[in-house]
mmCIF file of C-alpha atoms in Angstrom:
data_model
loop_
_atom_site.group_PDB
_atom_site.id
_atom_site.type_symbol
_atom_site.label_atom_id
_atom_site.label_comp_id
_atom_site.label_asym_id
_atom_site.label_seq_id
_atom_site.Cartn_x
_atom_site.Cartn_y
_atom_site.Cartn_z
ATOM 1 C CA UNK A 1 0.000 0.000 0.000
ATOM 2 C CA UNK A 2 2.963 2.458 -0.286
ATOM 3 C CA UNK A 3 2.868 4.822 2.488
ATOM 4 C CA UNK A 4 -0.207 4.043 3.737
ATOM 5 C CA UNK A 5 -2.468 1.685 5.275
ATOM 6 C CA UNK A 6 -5.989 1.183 6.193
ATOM 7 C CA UNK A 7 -7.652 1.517 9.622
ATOM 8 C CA UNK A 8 -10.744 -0.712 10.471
ATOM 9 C CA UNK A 9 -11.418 0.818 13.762
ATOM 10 C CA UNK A 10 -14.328 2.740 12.746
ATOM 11 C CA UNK A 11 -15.890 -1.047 11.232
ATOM 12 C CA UNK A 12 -14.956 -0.027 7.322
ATOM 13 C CA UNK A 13 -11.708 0.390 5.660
ATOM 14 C CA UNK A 14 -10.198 4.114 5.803
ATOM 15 C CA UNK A 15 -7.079 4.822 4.708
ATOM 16 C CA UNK A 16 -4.068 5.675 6.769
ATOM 17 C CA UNK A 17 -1.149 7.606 5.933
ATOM 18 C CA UNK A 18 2.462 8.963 7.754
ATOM 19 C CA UNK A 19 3.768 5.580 7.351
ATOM 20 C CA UNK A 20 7.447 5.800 7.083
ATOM 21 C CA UNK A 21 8.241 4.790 3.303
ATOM 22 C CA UNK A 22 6.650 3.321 0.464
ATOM 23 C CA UNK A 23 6.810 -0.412 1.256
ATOM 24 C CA UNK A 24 6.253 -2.381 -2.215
ATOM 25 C CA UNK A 25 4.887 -5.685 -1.694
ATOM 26 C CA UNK A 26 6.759 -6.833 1.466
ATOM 27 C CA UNK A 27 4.770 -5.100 4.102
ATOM 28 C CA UNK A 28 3.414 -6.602 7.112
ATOM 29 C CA UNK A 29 2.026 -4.948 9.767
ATOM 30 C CA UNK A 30 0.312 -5.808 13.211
ATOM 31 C CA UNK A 31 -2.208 -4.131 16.019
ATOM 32 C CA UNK A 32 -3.093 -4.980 19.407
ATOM 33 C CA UNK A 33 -6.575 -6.261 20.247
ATOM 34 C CA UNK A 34 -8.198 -2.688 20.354
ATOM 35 C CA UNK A 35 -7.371 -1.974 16.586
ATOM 36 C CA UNK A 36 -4.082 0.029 17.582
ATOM 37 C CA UNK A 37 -1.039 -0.121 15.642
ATOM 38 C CA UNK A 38 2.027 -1.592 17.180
ATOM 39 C CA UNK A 39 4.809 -2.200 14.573
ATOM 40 C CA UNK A 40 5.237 -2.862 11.042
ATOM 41 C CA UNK A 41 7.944 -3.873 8.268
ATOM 42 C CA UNK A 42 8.966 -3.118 5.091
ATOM 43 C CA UNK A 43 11.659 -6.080 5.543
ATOM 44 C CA UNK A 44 14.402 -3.740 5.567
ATOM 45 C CA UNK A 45 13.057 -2.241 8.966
ATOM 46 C CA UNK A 46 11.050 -2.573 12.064
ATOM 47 C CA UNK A 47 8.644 0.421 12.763
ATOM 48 C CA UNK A 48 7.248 1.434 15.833
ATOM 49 C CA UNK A 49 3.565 2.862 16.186
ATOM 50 C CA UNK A 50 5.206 6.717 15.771
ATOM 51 C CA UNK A 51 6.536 5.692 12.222
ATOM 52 C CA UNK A 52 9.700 5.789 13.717
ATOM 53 C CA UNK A 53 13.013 3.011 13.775
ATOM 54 C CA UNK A 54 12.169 0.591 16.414
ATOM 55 C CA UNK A 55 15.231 0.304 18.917
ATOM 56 C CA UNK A 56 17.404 -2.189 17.306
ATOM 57 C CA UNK A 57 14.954 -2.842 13.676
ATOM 58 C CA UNK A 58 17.553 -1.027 11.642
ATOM 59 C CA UNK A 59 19.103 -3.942 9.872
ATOM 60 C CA UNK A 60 22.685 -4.357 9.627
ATOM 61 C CA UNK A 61 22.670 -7.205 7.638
ATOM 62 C CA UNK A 62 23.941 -6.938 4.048
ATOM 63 C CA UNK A 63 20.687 -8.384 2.578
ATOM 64 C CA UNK A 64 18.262 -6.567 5.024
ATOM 65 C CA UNK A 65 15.812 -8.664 6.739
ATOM 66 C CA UNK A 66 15.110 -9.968 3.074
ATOM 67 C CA UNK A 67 14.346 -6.610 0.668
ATOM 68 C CA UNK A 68 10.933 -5.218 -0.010
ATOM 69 C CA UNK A 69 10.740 -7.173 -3.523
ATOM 70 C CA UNK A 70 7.590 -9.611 -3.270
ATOM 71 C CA UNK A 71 9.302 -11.663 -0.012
ATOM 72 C CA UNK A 72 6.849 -12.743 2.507
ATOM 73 C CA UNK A 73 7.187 -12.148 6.137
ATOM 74 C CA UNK A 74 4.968 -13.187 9.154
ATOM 75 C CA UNK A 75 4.390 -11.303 12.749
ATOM 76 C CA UNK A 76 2.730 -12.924 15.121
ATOM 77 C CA UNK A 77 1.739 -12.837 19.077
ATOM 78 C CA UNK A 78 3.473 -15.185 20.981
ATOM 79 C CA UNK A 79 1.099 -17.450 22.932
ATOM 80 C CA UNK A 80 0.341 -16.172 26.195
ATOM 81 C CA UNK A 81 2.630 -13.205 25.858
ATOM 82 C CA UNK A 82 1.134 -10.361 25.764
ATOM 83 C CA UNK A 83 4.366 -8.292 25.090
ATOM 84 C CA UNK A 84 6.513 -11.149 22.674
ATOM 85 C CA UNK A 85 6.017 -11.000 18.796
ATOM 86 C CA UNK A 86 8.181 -13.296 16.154
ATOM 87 C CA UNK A 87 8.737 -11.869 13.103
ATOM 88 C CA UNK A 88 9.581 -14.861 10.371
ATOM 89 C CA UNK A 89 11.204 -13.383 6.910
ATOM 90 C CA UNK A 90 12.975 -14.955 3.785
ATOM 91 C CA UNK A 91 15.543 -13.836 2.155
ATOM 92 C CA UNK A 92 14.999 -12.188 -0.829
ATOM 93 C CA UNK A 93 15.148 -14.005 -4.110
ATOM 94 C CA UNK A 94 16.433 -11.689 -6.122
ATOM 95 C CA UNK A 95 14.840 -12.666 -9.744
ATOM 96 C CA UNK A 96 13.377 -15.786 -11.377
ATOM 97 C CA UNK A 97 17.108 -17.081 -12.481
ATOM 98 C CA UNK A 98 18.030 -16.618 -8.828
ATOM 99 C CA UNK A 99 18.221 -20.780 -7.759
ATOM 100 C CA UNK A 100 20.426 -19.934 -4.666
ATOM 101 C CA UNK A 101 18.326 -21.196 -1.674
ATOM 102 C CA UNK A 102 17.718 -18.718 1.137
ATOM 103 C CA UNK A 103 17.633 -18.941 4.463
ATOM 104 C CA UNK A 104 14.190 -18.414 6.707
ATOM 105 C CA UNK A 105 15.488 -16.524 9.756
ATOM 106 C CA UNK A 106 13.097 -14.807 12.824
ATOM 107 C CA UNK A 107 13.819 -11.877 14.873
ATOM 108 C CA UNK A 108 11.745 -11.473 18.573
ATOM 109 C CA UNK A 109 10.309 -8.489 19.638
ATOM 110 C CA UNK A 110 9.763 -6.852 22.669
ATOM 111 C CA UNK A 111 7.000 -4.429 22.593
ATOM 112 C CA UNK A 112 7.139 -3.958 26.783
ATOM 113 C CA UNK A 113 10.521 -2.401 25.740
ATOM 114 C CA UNK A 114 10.954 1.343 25.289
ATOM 115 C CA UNK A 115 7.926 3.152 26.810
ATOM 116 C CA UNK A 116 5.309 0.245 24.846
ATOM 117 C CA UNK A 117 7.225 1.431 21.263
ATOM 118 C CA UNK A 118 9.352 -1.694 21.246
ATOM 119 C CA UNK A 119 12.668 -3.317 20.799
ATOM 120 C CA UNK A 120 14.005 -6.171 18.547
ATOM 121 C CA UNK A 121 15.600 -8.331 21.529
ATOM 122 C CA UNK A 122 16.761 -11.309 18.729
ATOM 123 C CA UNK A 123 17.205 -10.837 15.011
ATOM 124 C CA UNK A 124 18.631 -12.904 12.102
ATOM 125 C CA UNK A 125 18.294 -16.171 13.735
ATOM 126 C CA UNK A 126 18.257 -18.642 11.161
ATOM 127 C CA UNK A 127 15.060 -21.217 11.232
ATOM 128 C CA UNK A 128 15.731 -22.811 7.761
ATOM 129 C CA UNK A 129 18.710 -22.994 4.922
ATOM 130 C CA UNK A 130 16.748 -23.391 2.198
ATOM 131 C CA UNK A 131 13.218 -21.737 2.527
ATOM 132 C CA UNK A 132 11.352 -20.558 -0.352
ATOM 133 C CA UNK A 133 10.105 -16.553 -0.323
ATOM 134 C CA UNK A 134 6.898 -17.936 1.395
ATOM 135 C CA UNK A 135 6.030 -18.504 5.152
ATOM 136 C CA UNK A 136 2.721 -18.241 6.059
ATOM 137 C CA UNK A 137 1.082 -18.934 10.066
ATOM 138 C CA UNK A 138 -1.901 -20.990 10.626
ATOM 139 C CA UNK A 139 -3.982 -21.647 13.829
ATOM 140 C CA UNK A 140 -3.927 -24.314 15.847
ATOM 141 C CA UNK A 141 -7.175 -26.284 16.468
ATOM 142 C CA UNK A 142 -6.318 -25.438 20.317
ATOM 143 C CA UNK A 143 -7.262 -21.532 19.117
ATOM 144 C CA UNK A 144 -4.164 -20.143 20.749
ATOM 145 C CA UNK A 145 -0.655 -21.643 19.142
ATOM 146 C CA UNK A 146 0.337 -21.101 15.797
ATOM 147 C CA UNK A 147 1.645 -23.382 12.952
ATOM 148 C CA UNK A 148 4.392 -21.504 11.435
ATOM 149 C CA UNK A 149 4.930 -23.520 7.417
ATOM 150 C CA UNK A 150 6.909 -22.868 4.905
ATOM 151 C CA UNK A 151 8.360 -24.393 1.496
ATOM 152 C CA UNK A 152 11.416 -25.821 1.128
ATOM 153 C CA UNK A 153 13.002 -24.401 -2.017
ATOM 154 C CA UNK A 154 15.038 -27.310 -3.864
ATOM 155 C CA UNK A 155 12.886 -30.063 -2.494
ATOM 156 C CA UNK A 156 9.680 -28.042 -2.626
ATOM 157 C CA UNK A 157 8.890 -29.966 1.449
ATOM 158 C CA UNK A 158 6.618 -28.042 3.654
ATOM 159 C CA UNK A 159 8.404 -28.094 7.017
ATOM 160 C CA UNK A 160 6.055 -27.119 10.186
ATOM 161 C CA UNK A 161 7.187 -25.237 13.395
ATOM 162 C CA UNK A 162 4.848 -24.959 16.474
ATOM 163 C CA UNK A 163 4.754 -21.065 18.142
ATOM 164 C CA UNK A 164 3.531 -21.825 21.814
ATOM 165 C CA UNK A 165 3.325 -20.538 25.214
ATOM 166 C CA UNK A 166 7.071 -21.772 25.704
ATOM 167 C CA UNK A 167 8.158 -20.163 22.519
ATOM 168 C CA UNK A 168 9.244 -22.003 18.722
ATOM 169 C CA UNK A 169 9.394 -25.500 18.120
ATOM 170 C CA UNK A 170 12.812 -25.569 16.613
ATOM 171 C CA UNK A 171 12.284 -28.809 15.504
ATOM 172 C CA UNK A 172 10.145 -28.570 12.425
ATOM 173 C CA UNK A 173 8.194 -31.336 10.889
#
């Protein structure tokens, strides 16, 4: 959506502007239970509620968290944590002759951190060598965990991670 967003708080879509950049396609975003923005990426960084840098979501990675090209990323509430959000993101494939795998790496964020804006406590830790640009998180029949899946990108596998009260699964299926 660019620089902008929309806001359902009023029960209809309205759009939403000051967001820091134009995103492209790789935008994810995520709100508290009340309809209030808490952070959102452009996969090259973490931005708090004021549109501003969260503390520590400037990446100093040489790919970024994975470019703002078409790569997927995933936020989601960790399980009984209130404050705890995973952030899941590919690397960026960088065009269609591009058959070097990427990894699927997570950061953790803190949004108790910094006055309620947030910090990334954990970033670039590396869930998968060869993930595809896709992740995608799925509910659990329990209605609280999450299934975290995503596609292998040479053997085209799904591989499954559980996000829980205790954290990730690092054990994928």
């Amino acid at each position: 959506m660019g620089k902008h967003s929309l806001n359902w708080n009023k029960g209809f879509p309205a759009v939403d502007t000051g967001f820091f950049r134009d995103a492209g396609e790789a935008h994810t975003s995520i709100c508290d239970r009340f309809g209030n923005l808490l952070f959102y990426t452009d996969n090259n960084y973490i931005m708090n509620a004021k549109h501003e840098v969260m503390d520590n979501g400037i990446i100093d990675s040489p790919f970024g968290f994975a470019g703002s090209s078409s790569t997927m990323n995933l936020a989601l509430r960790q399980p009984g944590k209130d404050s705890v959000y995973w952030m899941f993101y590919p690397e960026q494939i960088t065009d269609q002759t591009d058959t070097f795998a990427k990894k699927l790496r997570y950061a953790i964020i803190d949004m108790s951190q910094n006055g309620g804006l947030g910090k990334v406590v954990q970033k670039h830790q590396i869930l998968m060598d060869t993930s595809s640009e896709r992740v995608e998180g799925i509910r659990h029949c329990n209605g609280k965990d999450w299934w975290i899946v995503v596609q292998n990108a040479i053997t085209e596998q799904f591989t499954v991670w559980l996000l829980d009260q205790n954290g990730l699964s690092l054990n994928g299926k």
